Each structure stands twice: as structure tokens, then as C-alpha cells.
mmCIF file of C-alpha atoms in Angstrom:
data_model
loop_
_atom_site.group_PDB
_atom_site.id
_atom_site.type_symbol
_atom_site.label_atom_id
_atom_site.label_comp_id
_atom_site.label_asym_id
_atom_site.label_seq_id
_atom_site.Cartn_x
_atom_site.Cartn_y
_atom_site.Cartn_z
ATOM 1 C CA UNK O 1 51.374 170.349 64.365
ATOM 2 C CA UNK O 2 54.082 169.525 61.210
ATOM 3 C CA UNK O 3 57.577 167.803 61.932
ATOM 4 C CA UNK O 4 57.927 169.763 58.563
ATOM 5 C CA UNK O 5 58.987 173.223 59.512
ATOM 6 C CA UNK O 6 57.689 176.119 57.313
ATOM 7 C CA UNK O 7 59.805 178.888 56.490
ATOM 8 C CA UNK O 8 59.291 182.447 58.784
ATOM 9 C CA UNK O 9 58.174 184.880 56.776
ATOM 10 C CA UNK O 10 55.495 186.043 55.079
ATOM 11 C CA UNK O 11 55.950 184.492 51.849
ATOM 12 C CA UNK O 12 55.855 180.707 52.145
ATOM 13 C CA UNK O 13 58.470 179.182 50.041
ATOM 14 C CA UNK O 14 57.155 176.609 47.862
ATOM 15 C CA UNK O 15 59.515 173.862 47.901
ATOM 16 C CA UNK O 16 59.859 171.617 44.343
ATOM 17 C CA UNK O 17 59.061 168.551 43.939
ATOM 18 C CA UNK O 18 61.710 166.869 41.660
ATOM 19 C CA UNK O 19 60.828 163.492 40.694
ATOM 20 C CA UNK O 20 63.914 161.640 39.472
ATOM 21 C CA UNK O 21 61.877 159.515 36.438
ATOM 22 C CA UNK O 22 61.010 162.698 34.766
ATOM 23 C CA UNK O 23 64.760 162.417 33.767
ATOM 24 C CA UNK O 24 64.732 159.244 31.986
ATOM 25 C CA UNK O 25 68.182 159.673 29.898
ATOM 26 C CA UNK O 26 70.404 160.421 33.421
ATOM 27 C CA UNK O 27 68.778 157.731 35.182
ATOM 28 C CA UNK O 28 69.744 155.654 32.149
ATOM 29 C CA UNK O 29 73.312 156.990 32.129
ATOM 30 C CA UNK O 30 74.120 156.520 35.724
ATOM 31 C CA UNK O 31 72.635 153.064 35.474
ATOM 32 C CA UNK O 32 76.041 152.464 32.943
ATOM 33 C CA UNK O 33 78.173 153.514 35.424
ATOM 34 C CA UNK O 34 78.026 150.461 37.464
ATOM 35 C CA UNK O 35 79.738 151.348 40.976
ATOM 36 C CA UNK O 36 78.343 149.086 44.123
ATOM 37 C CA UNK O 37 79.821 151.873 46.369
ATOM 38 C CA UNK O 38 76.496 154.295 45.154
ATOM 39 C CA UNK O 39 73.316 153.773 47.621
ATOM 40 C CA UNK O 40 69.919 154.084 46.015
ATOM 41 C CA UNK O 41 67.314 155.657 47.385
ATOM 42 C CA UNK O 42 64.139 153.890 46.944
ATOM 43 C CA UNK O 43 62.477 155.921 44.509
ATOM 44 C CA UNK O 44 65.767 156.668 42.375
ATOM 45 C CA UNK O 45 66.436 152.965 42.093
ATOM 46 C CA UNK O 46 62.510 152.278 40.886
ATOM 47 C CA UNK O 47 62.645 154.588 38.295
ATOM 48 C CA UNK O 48 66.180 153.642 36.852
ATOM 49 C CA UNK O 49 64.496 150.125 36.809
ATOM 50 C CA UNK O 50 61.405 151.397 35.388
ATOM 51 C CA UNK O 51 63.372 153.099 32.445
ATOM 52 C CA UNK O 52 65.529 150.445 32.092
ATOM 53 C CA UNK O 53 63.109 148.093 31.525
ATOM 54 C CA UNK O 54 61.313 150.266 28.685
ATOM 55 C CA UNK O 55 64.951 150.792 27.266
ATOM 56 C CA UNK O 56 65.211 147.345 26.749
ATOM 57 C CA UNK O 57 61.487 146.646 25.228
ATOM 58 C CA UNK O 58 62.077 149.445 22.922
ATOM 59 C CA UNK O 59 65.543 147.844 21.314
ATOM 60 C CA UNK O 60 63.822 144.501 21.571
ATOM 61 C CA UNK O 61 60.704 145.565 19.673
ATOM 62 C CA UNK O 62 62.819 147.365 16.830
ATOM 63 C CA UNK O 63 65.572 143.980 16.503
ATOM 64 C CA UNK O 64 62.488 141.168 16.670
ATOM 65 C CA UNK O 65 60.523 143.651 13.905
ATOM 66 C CA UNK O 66 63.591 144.482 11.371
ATOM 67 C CA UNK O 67 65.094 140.375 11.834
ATOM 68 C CA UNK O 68 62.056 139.693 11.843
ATOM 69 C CA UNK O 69 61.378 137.277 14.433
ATOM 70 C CA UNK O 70 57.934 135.757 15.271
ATOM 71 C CA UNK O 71 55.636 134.246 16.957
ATOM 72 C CA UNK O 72 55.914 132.650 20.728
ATOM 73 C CA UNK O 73 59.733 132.570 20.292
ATOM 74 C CA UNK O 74 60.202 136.330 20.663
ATOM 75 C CA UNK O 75 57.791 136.567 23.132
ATOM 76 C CA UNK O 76 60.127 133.991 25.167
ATOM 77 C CA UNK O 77 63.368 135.855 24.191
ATOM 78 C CA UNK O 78 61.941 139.039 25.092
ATOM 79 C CA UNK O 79 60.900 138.149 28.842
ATOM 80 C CA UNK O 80 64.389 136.371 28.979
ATOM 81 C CA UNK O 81 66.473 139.055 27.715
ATOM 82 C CA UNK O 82 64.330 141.873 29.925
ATOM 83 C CA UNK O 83 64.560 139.734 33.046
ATOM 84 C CA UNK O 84 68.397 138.865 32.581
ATOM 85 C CA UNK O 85 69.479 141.959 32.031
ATOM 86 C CA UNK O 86 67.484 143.566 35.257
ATOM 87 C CA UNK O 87 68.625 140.968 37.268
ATOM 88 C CA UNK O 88 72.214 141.354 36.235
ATOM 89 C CA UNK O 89 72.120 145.053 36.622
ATOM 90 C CA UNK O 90 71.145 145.368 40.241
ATOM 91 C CA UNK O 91 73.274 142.215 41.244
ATOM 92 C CA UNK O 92 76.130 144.852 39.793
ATOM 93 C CA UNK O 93 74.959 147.352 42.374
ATOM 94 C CA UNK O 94 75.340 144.959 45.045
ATOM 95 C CA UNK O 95 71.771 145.641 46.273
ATOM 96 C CA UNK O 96 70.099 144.299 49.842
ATOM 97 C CA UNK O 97 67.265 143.278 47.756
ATOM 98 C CA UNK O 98 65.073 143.255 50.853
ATOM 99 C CA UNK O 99 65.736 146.919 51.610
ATOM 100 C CA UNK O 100 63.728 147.654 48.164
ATOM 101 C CA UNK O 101 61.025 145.188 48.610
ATOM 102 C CA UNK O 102 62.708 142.379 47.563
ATOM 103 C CA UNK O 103 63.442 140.602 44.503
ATOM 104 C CA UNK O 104 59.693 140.157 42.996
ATOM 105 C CA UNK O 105 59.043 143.950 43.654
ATOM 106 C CA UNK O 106 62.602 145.242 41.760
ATOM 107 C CA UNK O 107 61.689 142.703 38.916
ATOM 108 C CA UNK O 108 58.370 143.719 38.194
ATOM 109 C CA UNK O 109 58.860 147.345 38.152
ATOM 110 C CA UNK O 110 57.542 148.855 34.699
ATOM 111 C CA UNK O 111 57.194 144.955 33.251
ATOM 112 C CA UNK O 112 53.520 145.353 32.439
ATOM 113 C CA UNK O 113 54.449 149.216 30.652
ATOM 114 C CA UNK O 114 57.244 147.514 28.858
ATOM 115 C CA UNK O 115 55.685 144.567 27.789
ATOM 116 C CA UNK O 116 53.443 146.770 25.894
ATOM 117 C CA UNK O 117 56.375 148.978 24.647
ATOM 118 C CA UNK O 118 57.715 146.103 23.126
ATOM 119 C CA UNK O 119 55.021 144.777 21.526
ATOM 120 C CA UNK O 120 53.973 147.759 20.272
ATOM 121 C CA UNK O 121 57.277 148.498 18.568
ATOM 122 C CA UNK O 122 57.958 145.246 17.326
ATOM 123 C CA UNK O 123 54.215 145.227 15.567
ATOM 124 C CA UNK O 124 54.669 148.919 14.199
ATOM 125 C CA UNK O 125 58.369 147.609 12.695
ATOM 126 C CA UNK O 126 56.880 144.320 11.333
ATOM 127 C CA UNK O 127 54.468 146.168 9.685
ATOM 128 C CA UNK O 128 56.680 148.955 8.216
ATOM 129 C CA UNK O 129 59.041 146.775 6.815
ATOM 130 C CA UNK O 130 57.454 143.558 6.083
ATOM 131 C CA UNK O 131 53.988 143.616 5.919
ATOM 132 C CA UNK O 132 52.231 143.922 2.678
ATOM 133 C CA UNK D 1 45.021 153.275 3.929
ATOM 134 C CA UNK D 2 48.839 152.618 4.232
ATOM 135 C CA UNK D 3 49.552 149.753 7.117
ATOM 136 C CA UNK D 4 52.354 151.428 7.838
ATOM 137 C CA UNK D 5 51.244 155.451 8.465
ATOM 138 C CA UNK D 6 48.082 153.736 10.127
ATOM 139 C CA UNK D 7 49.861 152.279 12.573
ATOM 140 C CA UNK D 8 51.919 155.812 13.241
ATOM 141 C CA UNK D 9 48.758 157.563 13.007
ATOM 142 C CA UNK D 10 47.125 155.704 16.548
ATOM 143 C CA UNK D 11 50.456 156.081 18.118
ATOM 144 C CA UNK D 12 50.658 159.913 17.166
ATOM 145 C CA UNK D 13 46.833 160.502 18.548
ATOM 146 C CA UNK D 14 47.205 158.543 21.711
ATOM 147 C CA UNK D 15 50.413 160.748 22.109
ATOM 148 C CA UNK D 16 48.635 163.998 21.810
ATOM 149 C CA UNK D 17 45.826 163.157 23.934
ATOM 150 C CA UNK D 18 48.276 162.363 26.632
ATOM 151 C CA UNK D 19 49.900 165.756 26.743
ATOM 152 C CA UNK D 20 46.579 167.720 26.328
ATOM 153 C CA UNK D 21 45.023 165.315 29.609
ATOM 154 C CA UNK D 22 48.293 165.872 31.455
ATOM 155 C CA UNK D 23 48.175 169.329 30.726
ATOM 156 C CA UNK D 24 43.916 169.501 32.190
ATOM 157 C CA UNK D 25 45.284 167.760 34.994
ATOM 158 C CA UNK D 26 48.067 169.748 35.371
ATOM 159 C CA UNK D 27 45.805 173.049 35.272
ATOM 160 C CA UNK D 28 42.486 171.341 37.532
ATOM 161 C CA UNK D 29 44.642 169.569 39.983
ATOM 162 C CA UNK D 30 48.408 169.293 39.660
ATOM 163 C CA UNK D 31 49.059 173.097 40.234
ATOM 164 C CA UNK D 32 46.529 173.556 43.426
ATOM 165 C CA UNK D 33 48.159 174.349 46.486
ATOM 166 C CA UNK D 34 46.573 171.668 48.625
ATOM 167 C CA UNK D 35 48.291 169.228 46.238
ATOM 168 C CA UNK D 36 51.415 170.427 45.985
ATOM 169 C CA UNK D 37 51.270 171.486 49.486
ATOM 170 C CA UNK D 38 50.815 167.308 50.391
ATOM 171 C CA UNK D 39 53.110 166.024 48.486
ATOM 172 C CA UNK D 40 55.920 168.250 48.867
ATOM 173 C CA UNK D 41 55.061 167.645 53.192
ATOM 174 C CA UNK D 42 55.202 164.094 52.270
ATOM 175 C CA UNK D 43 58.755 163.818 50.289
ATOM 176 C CA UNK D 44 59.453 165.819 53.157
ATOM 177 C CA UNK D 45 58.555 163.343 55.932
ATOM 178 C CA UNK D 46 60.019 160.664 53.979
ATOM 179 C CA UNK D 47 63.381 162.389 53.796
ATOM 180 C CA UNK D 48 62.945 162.958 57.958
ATOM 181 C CA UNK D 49 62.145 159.243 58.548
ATOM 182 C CA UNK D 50 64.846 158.306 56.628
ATOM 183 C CA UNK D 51 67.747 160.104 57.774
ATOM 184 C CA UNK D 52 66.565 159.099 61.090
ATOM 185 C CA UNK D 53 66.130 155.170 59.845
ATOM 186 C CA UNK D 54 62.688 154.828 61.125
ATOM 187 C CA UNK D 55 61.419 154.269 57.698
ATOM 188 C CA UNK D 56 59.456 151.149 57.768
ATOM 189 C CA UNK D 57 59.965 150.443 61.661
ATOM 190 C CA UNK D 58 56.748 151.174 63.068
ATOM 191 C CA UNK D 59 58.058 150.177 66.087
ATOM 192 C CA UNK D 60 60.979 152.398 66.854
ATOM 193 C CA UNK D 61 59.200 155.816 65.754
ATOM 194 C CA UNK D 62 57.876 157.869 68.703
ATOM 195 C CA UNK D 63 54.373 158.955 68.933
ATOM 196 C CA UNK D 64 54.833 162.355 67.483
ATOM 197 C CA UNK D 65 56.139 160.515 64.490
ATOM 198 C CA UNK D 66 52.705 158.404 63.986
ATOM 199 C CA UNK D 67 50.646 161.468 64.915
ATOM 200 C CA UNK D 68 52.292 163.234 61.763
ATOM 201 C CA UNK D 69 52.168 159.885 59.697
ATOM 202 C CA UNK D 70 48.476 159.695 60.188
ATOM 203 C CA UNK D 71 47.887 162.979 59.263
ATOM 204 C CA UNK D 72 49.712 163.121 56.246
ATOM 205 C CA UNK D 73 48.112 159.780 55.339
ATOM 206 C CA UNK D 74 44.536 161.572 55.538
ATOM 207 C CA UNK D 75 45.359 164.202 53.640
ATOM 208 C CA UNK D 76 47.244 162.059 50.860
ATOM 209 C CA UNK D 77 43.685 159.869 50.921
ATOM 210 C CA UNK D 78 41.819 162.823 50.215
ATOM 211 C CA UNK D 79 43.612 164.114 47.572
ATOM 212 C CA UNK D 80 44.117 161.165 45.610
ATOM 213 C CA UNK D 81 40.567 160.690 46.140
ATOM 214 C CA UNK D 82 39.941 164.354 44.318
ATOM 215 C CA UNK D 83 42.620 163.197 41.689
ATOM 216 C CA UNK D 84 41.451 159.977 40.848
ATOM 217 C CA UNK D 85 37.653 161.236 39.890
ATOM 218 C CA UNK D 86 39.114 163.942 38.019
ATOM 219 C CA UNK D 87 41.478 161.742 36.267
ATOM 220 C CA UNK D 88 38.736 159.218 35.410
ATOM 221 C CA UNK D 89 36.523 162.161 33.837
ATOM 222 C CA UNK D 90 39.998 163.174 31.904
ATOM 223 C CA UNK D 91 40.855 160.340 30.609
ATOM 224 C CA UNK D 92 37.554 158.960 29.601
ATOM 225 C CA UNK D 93 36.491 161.762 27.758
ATOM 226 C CA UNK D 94 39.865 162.005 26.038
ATOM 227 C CA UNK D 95 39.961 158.069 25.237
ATOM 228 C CA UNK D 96 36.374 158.238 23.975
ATOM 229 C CA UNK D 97 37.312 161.099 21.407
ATOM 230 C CA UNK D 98 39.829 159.242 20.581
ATOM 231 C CA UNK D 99 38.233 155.825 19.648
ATOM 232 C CA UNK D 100 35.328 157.790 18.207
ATOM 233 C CA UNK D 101 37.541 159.769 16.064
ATOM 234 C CA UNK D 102 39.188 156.420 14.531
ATOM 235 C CA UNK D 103 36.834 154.001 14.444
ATOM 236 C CA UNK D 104 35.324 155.473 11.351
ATOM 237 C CA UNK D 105 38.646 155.139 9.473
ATOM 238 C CA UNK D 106 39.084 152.059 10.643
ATOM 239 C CA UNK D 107 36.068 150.492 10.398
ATOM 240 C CA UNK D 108 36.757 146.853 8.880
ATOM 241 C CA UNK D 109 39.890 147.392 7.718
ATOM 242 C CA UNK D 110 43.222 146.388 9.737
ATOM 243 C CA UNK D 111 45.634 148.670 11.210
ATOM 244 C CA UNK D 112 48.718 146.909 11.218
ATOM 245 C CA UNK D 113 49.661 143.089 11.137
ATOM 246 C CA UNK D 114 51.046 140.738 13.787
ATOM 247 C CA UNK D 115 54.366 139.309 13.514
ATOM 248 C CA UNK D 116 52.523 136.484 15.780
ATOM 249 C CA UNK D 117 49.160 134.142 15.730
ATOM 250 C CA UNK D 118 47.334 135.401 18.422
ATOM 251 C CA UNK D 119 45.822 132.276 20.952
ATOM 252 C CA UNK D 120 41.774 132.957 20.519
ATOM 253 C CA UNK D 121 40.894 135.199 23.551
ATOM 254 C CA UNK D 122 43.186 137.566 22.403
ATOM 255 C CA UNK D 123 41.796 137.531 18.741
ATOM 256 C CA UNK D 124 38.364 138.851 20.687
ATOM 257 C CA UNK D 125 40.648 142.450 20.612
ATOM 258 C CA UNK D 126 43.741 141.900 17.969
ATOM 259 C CA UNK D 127 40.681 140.626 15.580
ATOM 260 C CA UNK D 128 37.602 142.895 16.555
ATOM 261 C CA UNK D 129 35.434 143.491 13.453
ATOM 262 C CA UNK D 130 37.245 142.190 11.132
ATOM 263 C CA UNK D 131 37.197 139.160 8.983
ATOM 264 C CA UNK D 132 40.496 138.482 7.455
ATOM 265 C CA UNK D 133 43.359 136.251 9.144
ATOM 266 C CA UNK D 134 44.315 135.846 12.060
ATOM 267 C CA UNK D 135 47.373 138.192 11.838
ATOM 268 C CA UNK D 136 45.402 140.815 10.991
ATOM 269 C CA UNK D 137 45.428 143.524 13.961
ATOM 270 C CA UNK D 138 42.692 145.919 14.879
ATOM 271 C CA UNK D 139 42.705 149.385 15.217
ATOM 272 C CA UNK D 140 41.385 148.615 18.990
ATOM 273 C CA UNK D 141 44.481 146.514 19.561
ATOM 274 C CA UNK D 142 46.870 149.184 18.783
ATOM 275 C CA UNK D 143 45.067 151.314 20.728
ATOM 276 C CA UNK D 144 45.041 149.201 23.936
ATOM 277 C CA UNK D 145 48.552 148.989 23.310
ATOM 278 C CA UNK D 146 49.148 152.594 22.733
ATOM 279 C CA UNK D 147 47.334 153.399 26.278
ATOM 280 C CA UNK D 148 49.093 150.705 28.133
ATOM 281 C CA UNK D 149 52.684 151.633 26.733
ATOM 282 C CA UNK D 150 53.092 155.333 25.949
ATOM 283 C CA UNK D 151 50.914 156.771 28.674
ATOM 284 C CA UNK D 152 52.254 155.644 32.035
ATOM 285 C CA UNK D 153 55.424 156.849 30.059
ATOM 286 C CA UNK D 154 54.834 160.001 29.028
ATOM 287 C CA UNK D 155 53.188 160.606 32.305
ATOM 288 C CA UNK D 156 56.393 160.029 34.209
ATOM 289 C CA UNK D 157 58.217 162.196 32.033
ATOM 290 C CA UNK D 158 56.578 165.316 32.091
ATOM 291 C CA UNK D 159 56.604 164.358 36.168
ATOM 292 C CA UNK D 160 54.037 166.417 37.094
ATOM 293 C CA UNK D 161 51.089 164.033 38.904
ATOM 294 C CA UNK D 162 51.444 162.028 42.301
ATOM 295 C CA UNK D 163 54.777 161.191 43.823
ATOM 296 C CA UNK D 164 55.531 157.396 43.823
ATOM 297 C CA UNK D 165 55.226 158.214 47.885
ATOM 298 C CA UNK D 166 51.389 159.030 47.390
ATOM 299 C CA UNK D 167 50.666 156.131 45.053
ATOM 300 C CA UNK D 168 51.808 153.369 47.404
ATOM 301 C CA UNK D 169 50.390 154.866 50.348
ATOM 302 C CA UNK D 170 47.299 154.561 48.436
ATOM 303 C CA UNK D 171 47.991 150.687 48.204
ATOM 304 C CA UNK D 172 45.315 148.665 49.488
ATOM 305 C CA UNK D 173 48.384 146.890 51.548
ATOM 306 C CA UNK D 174 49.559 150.297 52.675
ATOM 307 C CA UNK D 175 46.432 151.233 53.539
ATOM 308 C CA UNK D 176 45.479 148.092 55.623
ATOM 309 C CA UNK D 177 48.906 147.978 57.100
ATOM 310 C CA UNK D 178 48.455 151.495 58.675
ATOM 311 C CA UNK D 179 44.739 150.254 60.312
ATOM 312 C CA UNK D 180 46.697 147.776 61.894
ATOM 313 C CA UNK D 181 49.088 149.764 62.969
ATOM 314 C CA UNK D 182 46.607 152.218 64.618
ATOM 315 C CA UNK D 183 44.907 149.322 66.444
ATOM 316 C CA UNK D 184 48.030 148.212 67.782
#
């Protein structure tokens, strides 16, 4: 037995699965619109963090590469800049941290993937503009 | 060979062997009804639990509730089963064509350079088979990075594999917390 009813009939209608990170850029724009009134649902909120977070290594990776900055420092400013500007976004929203699995789960989504974004930008920029 | 259209050149290919995986997947797993058919029962569920507010209160859902969670948590464990051994045939095949397909460009001759000094256990990858400095990278470096970065993107965007749901309940955690909860 399903709690989820099917449709009478005797064409089953397929329902769609719409995942909301396949739509990175609207994510991204209602993540501007800061309004602690909205309430995430779980999923919504992980991917705006997810894409937020590559959002940010991207622009870090192309700044550090065309400055350019190096070595351990932009490593350092990178993490800072990521973390502060996660943190600061979903203090906006007014969040019950808990509710989303707490503070270590909403700050590490998409850190490993972005990490590597950034890197990867930053290396393909140095070397582009100022490598030899 | 140009640092720079090296560099673009990994990036480009690990690009293009995510879209043609994603779109095997898509055809061998991602459009089969038993897959769809789970997840979309799942979102579902989820949607149920949590206009009701039982979502995560073990406690306060009745037993019809658990009876459904159970079953939907055996089906998701058999899927993902199916989709992660076709994934790992995928994406190893596609990876090793890949590497196999640059290597012989790239052979001894560095892909990009680091805007860093890599500590020494990383120079095992940033440095493999070459011989010049340190800030020298390696084709395999770019593409680890490459993997690690653009695929878990591109994945997300095209939005067609597992629903975050069906990953976590594939957690270890999730999946120990629901033995527990049967025992109980």
C-alpha cells in the first residue's frame, strides 16, 4: 500500500521531478533578494548554498589569477572570503540553523566542489595571463 | 604546446565527457520507470511528511507512516545500488579515454603553471612525470581538478540523476539511523 495516491485512470500520469539546482542563475537571484520573511525548504536552501559557494570560487579564481595573487595567502583569503560571505548570507535569512542540519552542514555544502572551482580558475587565469 | 590552450583543452574534454556520461546514464538508468517511479514517490512522501511536520520525528509518525518509509527506503537502496555500478562502469570508461587520450600529448611536458609552491605530497600529482620546478603543473593535476570541479556541477545542472532525497538516504548515518529505528 502507497500514502502516495496514483491517479484513476488508465494512463498513469508521470509526475516531474523538478530539482531546484538545475536552475543555478534563479537560485542565485533570489539569494540577492534578501527577505527573512521567505522559508526555505531544505533542498532549495542547499542548492542556493551550493551555487553560491561555486559563484564565489569562480570570481575568486578569476581576481587571485588576473591580480595575481599567490601562494598560501590566497588560499587563506579564499576560505575567508567563501566562509564570510555564506555565513553572512543565511544569518540575512534569519535561518534556525538547526532545522537545516546545523551550522557545519549549511557551511560545508559544495566547499569541496568549490574549492576545486577556484583553484582551477585561478591556475587556468595565472597561466593565461602570466605564465610564460 | 601553448600553456594557455592546454590548459582549456583538459577543461573542454572533461566537459564533453560529462555530457556524453550524463547522457548514457540518462538513456541506461535515468529514464527507466522504476527510477523515476522512486524518486518521484519519494519527493512525494517528503512533501506528505512535511506538511504534516513529522519530518524527522520518528516518534510522532504513526505506523502506516514507517511502513511506507521502509518501503520506499528499500526500493531507494536498490536503485541506487543499480545506479551506482552503472555509474562506476560510466565513468571509468569515460575517465580512462580521457587520460589515455592526453597523456600522449602531455607526456613530460606541463600543462599549466601554479600561481603557488605546492607542499611535497601534493607535488606527487601537481608534479607527476615531470622534471622542471616546482610550479610546474601536470596534465594529471588539471585533470583531478577538472573531475572534482566541473562534474558534480554540470551534473546538477542538467538535473537529471538522484534527488538530494535519495542520496542522503543512502548515507551510511541515514542508513544506520533507520536500523535503529526499526529495532526500536
Amino acid at each position: 500500500m502507497s500514502l502516495v495516491s496514483q491517479p484513476s485512470g488508465s494512463k498513469k500520469q508521470q509526475k516531474i521531478y523538478q530539482s531546484p539546482g538545475a536552475q543555478p542563475l534563479r537560485l542565485l537571484w533570489r539569494a540577492c533578494l534578501i527577505n527573512p520573511e521567505k522559508v526555505w525548504e531544505k533542498t532549495e536552501l542547499l542548492d542556493t548554498l551550493y551555487w553560491i559557494r561555486q559563484a564565489s570560487g569562480l570570481s575568486t579564481g578569476l581576481v587571485w589569477g588576473v591580480l595575481p595573487l599567490t601562494g598560501l595567502n590566497a588560499f587563506i583569503g579564499f576560505t575567508i572570503a567563501s566562509t564570510t560571505l555564506i555565513l553572512l548570507w543565511y544569518k540575512s535569512q534569519r535561518l534556525d540553523e538547526e532545522e537545516y542540519g546545523g551550522h557545519v552542514s549549511l557551511l560545508a555544502e559544495g566547499f569541496a566542489q568549490s574549492l576545486a572551482l577556484f583553484m582551477l580558475t585561478w591556475i587556468i587565469v595565472y597561466t593565461v595571463m602570466h605564465a610564460s | 604546446m601553448v600553456l594557455s590552450s592546454g590548459v582549456l583543452m583538459i577543461a573542454a574534454g572533461t566537459l564533453i565527457t560529462t555530457l556524453v556520461t550524463e547522457a548514457v546514464l540518462y538513456v541506461w538508468v535515468y529514464r527507466t520507470q522504476s527510477f523515476r517511479s522512486v524518486r518521484d514517490q519519494l519527493e512525494a512522501f517528503q512533501q506528505t511528511q512535511d506538511a504534516l511536520g513529522t519530518a524527522g520525528k520518528p516518534k510522532s509518525r504513526g505506523k502506516k507512516i514507517e511502513r511506507e518509509e521502509d518501503r520506499l527506503k528499500r526500493e531507494v537502496t536498490r536503485e541506487m545500488g543499480r545506479l551506482r555500478l552503472k555509474q562506476a562502469v560510466v565513468l571509468i570508461g569515460a575517465m580512462t579515454f580521457l587520460w589515455r587520450s592526453l597523456m600522449p600529448i602531455y607526456a613530460g611536458k606541463p600543462a599549466a603553471q601554479l600561481p603557488f609552491e605546492p607542499f611535497k605530497l601534493l607535488q606527487r600529482i601537481t608534479h607527476f612525470g615531470l622534471d622542471g620546478p616546482a610550479t610546474d603543473c601536470s596534465m594529471t593535476f588539471v585533470y583531478t581538478l577538472c573531475q572534482m570541479a566541473l562534474r558534480p556541477s554540470i551534473t546538477m545542472l542538467l538535473g537529471l540523476g538522484p534527488s538530494r532525497k535519495m542520496q542522503e538516504m543512502m548515507q551510511p548515518a541515514a542508513l544506520t539511523q533507520a536500523m535503529t529505528d526499526k529495532e526500536s
